[in-house]
Short mmCIF file of C-alpha atoms and ligand atoms in Angstrom, two decimals:
data_model
loop_
_atom_site.label_atom_id
_atom_site.label_comp_id
_atom_site.label_asym_id
_atom_site.label_seq_id
_atom_site.Cartn_x
_atom_site.Cartn_y
_atom_site.Cartn_z
CA MET Q 1 0.00 0.00 0.00
CA PRO Q 2 1.37 3.46 -0.87
CA ASP Q 3 1.76 5.45 2.29
CA LYS Q 4 2.85 8.99 1.38
CA ARG Q 5 0.52 11.90 0.84
CA ALA Q 6 1.31 14.53 -1.76
CA VAL Q 7 0.24 17.98 -2.83
CA PHE Q 8 0.52 18.50 -6.58
CA LEU Q 9 0.96 22.16 -7.36
CA ASP Q 10 0.21 23.94 -10.54
CA ARG Q 11 2.91 26.58 -10.99
CA ASP Q 12 1.86 29.73 -12.89
CA GLY Q 13 -1.04 31.48 -11.18
CA THR Q 14 -0.70 29.19 -8.16
CA ILE Q 15 2.82 29.66 -6.75
CA ASN Q 16 3.88 32.62 -8.91
CA ASP Q 17 2.20 35.30 -10.98
CA ASP Q 18 1.00 34.08 -14.36
CA VAL Q 19 2.69 36.46 -16.79
CA GLY Q 20 2.05 34.41 -19.92
CA TYR Q 21 4.69 32.22 -21.57
CA PHE Q 22 7.93 32.80 -19.78
CA CYS Q 23 11.04 30.91 -18.91
CA SER Q 24 13.32 33.16 -16.89
CA LEU Q 25 13.77 33.88 -13.24
CA ASP Q 26 13.65 37.66 -13.68
CA ARG Q 27 9.95 37.39 -14.52
CA PHE Q 28 9.23 35.02 -11.64
CA ARG Q 29 7.32 36.60 -8.74
CA PHE Q 30 5.89 34.62 -5.85
CA ILE Q 31 2.23 35.13 -5.12
CA PRO Q 32 2.14 36.67 -1.62
CA GLY Q 33 2.02 33.97 1.05
CA ALA Q 34 3.04 31.15 -1.32
CA VAL Q 35 6.37 30.43 0.38
CA GLU Q 36 4.79 30.18 3.83
CA ALA Q 37 1.95 28.02 2.47
CA LEU Q 38 4.40 25.57 0.89
CA ARG Q 39 6.47 25.41 4.08
CA SER Q 40 3.45 24.39 6.09
CA LEU Q 41 2.20 21.89 3.49
CA GLN Q 42 5.55 20.11 3.27
CA LYS Q 43 5.42 19.18 6.95
CA GLU Q 44 2.74 16.64 6.03
CA PHE Q 45 2.91 16.27 2.27
CA THR Q 46 5.44 15.47 -0.43
CA LEU Q 47 5.37 18.39 -2.88
CA PHE Q 48 5.36 18.17 -6.67
CA ILE Q 49 4.88 20.77 -9.39
CA VAL Q 50 2.77 19.70 -12.37
CA THR Q 51 2.78 22.29 -15.14
CA ASN Q 52 1.68 22.57 -18.76
CA GLN Q 53 4.40 24.46 -20.64
CA SER Q 54 3.28 24.58 -24.24
CA GLY Q 55 5.74 27.43 -24.79
CA VAL Q 56 8.12 24.63 -25.81
CA ALA Q 57 5.82 23.35 -28.58
CA ARG Q 58 5.18 26.96 -29.61
CA LYS Q 59 8.96 27.48 -29.83
CA ILE Q 60 8.82 30.40 -27.41
CA PHE Q 61 11.53 28.64 -25.42
CA SER Q 62 13.38 25.36 -25.81
CA GLU Q 63 12.93 22.27 -23.67
CA ASP Q 64 16.52 22.70 -22.43
CA GLU Q 65 15.72 26.26 -21.35
CA LEU Q 66 12.62 25.01 -19.57
CA ILE Q 67 14.58 22.28 -17.76
CA THR Q 68 17.11 24.89 -16.63
CA PHE Q 69 14.34 27.21 -15.48
CA ASN Q 70 12.54 24.43 -13.60
CA ARG Q 71 15.79 23.72 -11.75
CA GLN Q 72 16.20 27.43 -10.96
CA VAL Q 73 12.69 27.55 -9.51
CA GLU Q 74 13.40 24.43 -7.44
CA ASP Q 75 16.67 26.01 -6.22
CA LEU Q 76 14.89 29.24 -5.34
CA LEU Q 77 12.30 27.30 -3.36
CA ARG Q 78 15.01 25.22 -1.68
CA ALA Q 79 16.69 28.45 -0.58
CA CYS Q 80 13.36 29.26 1.10
CA GLY Q 81 13.40 25.89 2.86
CA ILE Q 82 11.00 24.13 0.48
CA GLU Q 83 11.76 20.83 -1.19
CA ILE Q 84 9.98 20.13 -4.46
CA THR Q 85 10.45 16.41 -5.03
CA ARG Q 86 9.97 16.71 -8.75
CA THR Q 87 8.70 19.14 -11.39
CA TYR Q 88 6.63 17.40 -14.06
CA TYR Q 89 6.04 19.39 -17.22
CA CYS Q 90 4.10 18.85 -20.43
CA PRO Q 91 5.89 20.59 -23.32
CA HIS Q 92 3.18 19.78 -25.88
CA LEU Q 93 0.19 21.51 -27.41
CA ARG Q 94 -3.25 20.30 -26.39
CA GLN Q 95 -3.97 19.38 -30.01
CA ASP Q 96 -0.89 17.10 -30.00
CA ARG Q 97 -3.05 14.72 -27.94
CA CYS Q 98 -0.12 13.71 -25.78
CA GLN Q 99 -0.64 11.58 -22.70
CA CYS Q 100 0.78 14.08 -20.21
CA CYS Q 101 -1.06 17.37 -20.70
CA LYS Q 102 -3.39 18.33 -17.82
CA PRO Q 103 -6.28 17.41 -17.42
CA SER Q 104 -4.62 14.03 -17.96
CA PRO Q 105 -3.74 12.47 -14.58
CA PHE Q 106 -0.63 10.92 -16.18
CA PHE Q 107 1.96 12.74 -14.05
CA LEU Q 108 0.04 12.16 -10.81
CA ARG Q 109 -0.02 8.45 -11.58
CA GLU Q 110 3.69 8.55 -12.46
CA ALA Q 111 4.44 10.21 -9.12
CA ALA Q 112 2.29 7.66 -7.30
CA LYS Q 113 4.33 4.83 -8.81
CA GLN Q 114 7.75 6.43 -8.47
CA TYR Q 115 7.39 7.94 -5.02
CA ASP Q 116 4.91 5.68 -3.24
CA ILE Q 117 2.10 8.24 -3.13
CA ASP Q 118 -1.47 7.45 -2.11
CA LEU Q 119 -3.42 9.63 -4.55
CA ARG Q 120 -6.66 9.22 -2.64
CA ARG Q 121 -5.14 11.01 0.32
CA SER Q 122 -3.44 13.63 -1.88
CA PHE Q 123 -4.45 16.97 -3.35
CA MET Q 124 -3.95 19.14 -6.39
CA ILE Q 125 -4.01 22.95 -6.14
CA GLY Q 126 -4.42 25.12 -9.22
CA ASP Q 127 -6.01 28.12 -10.89
CA HIS Q 128 -7.45 26.38 -13.95
CA PRO Q 129 -10.37 23.96 -14.32
CA HIS Q 130 -7.87 21.49 -15.84
CA ASP Q 131 -6.12 21.25 -12.48
CA ILE Q 132 -9.38 20.20 -10.84
CA GLU Q 133 -10.15 17.69 -13.61
CA THR Q 134 -6.63 16.26 -13.25
CA ALA Q 135 -7.19 15.70 -9.53
CA ALA Q 136 -10.59 14.11 -10.08
CA ALA Q 137 -9.25 11.76 -12.75
CA ALA Q 138 -6.52 10.64 -10.34
CA GLY Q 139 -8.91 10.24 -7.41
CA ALA Q 140 -7.24 13.07 -5.48
CA GLY Q 141 -8.79 16.05 -3.72
CA SER Q 142 -8.58 19.52 -5.24
CA VAL Q 143 -8.55 23.21 -4.44
CA TYR Q 144 -9.39 25.80 -7.07
CA LEU Q 145 -7.66 29.15 -6.60
CA LEU Q 146 -8.91 32.61 -7.41
CA THR Q 147 -5.37 33.84 -8.10
CA GLY Q 148 -3.90 33.77 -11.63
CA HIS Q 149 -6.52 32.80 -14.19
CA GLY Q 150 -8.86 31.46 -11.51
CA PRO Q 151 -11.50 34.22 -11.65
CA LYS Q 152 -11.54 34.21 -15.45
CA HIS Q 153 -12.13 30.45 -15.79
CA ARG Q 154 -14.29 29.85 -12.74
CA SER Q 155 -17.49 29.55 -14.80
CA GLN Q 156 -15.82 26.77 -16.83
CA LEU Q 157 -15.45 24.43 -13.84
CA ARG Q 158 -17.09 21.21 -15.00
CA VAL Q 159 -15.86 19.15 -12.07
CA PRO Q 160 -16.51 20.74 -8.67
CA PRO Q 161 -13.37 21.28 -6.58
CA ASP Q 162 -13.40 20.33 -2.91
CA LEU Q 163 -12.75 23.97 -2.11
CA VAL Q 164 -12.57 27.31 -3.91
CA ALA Q 165 -9.92 29.39 -2.13
CA ALA Q 166 -8.80 32.99 -2.45
CA ASN Q 167 -5.16 31.93 -2.73
CA ILE Q 168 -2.66 29.20 -1.93
CA SER Q 169 -2.44 30.28 1.74
CA GLU Q 170 -6.13 29.61 2.24
CA ALA Q 171 -5.81 26.32 0.33
CA ALA Q 172 -2.93 25.17 2.53
CA GLU Q 173 -4.73 26.10 5.75
CA TRP Q 174 -7.78 24.12 4.71
CA ILE Q 175 -5.83 21.04 3.59
CA ILE Q 176 -3.84 20.97 6.82
CA SER Q 177 -7.00 21.35 8.90
CA LEU Q 178 -8.54 18.16 7.46
CA PRO Q 179 -8.35 14.94 9.42
CA VAL Q 180 -5.93 12.49 7.80
CA ARG Q 181 -8.03 10.29 5.58
CA THR Q 182 -7.64 6.61 6.32
CA GLN Q 183 -10.49 5.31 4.16
CA PRO Q 184 -10.39 5.50 0.39
CA ARG Q 185 -12.64 8.13 -1.14
MG1 MG T 201 -1.95 27.94 -13.64
ZN1 ZN T 202 2.18 16.47 -22.97
#
């Protein structure tokens, strides 16, 4: 039986401001409270980033540049005391019909296999309906954020999230307040 719990984090609009397609640290700004929220979540949860980065397929940046940037973000977070176990990214376009693009639960299932994660006791946090659909498809809980693109896409939520939160701080507080689930959903 897998025994670890995880929080899968969307990146842009969830941890940092969504400023469109970008791939450099000088445009990276934390959403206020994000660092503290991640610090508290990691006391109980293994943290992953799951991000769609179609800027690669659009040739706005290369996959190598994205890999470098992902590492820089992980290093920046580590310097704040936060360990991201892995950053999963989809470099494709939705119309490529790849297996990894959110709302596919592919990366959550990969993480479950590779890192012994119990998805039914895990959560995904994001600012797009796809993040909520990803969680639902994986059997995980979900929090929809009203940061980033959250307000704009809220009416497109087809799968109800477990919580709609103003920001990642509120999401983290709520997740931590829940009793640890011992029964499958
Ligand atoms: Mg986002
Ligand atoms: Zn993909």
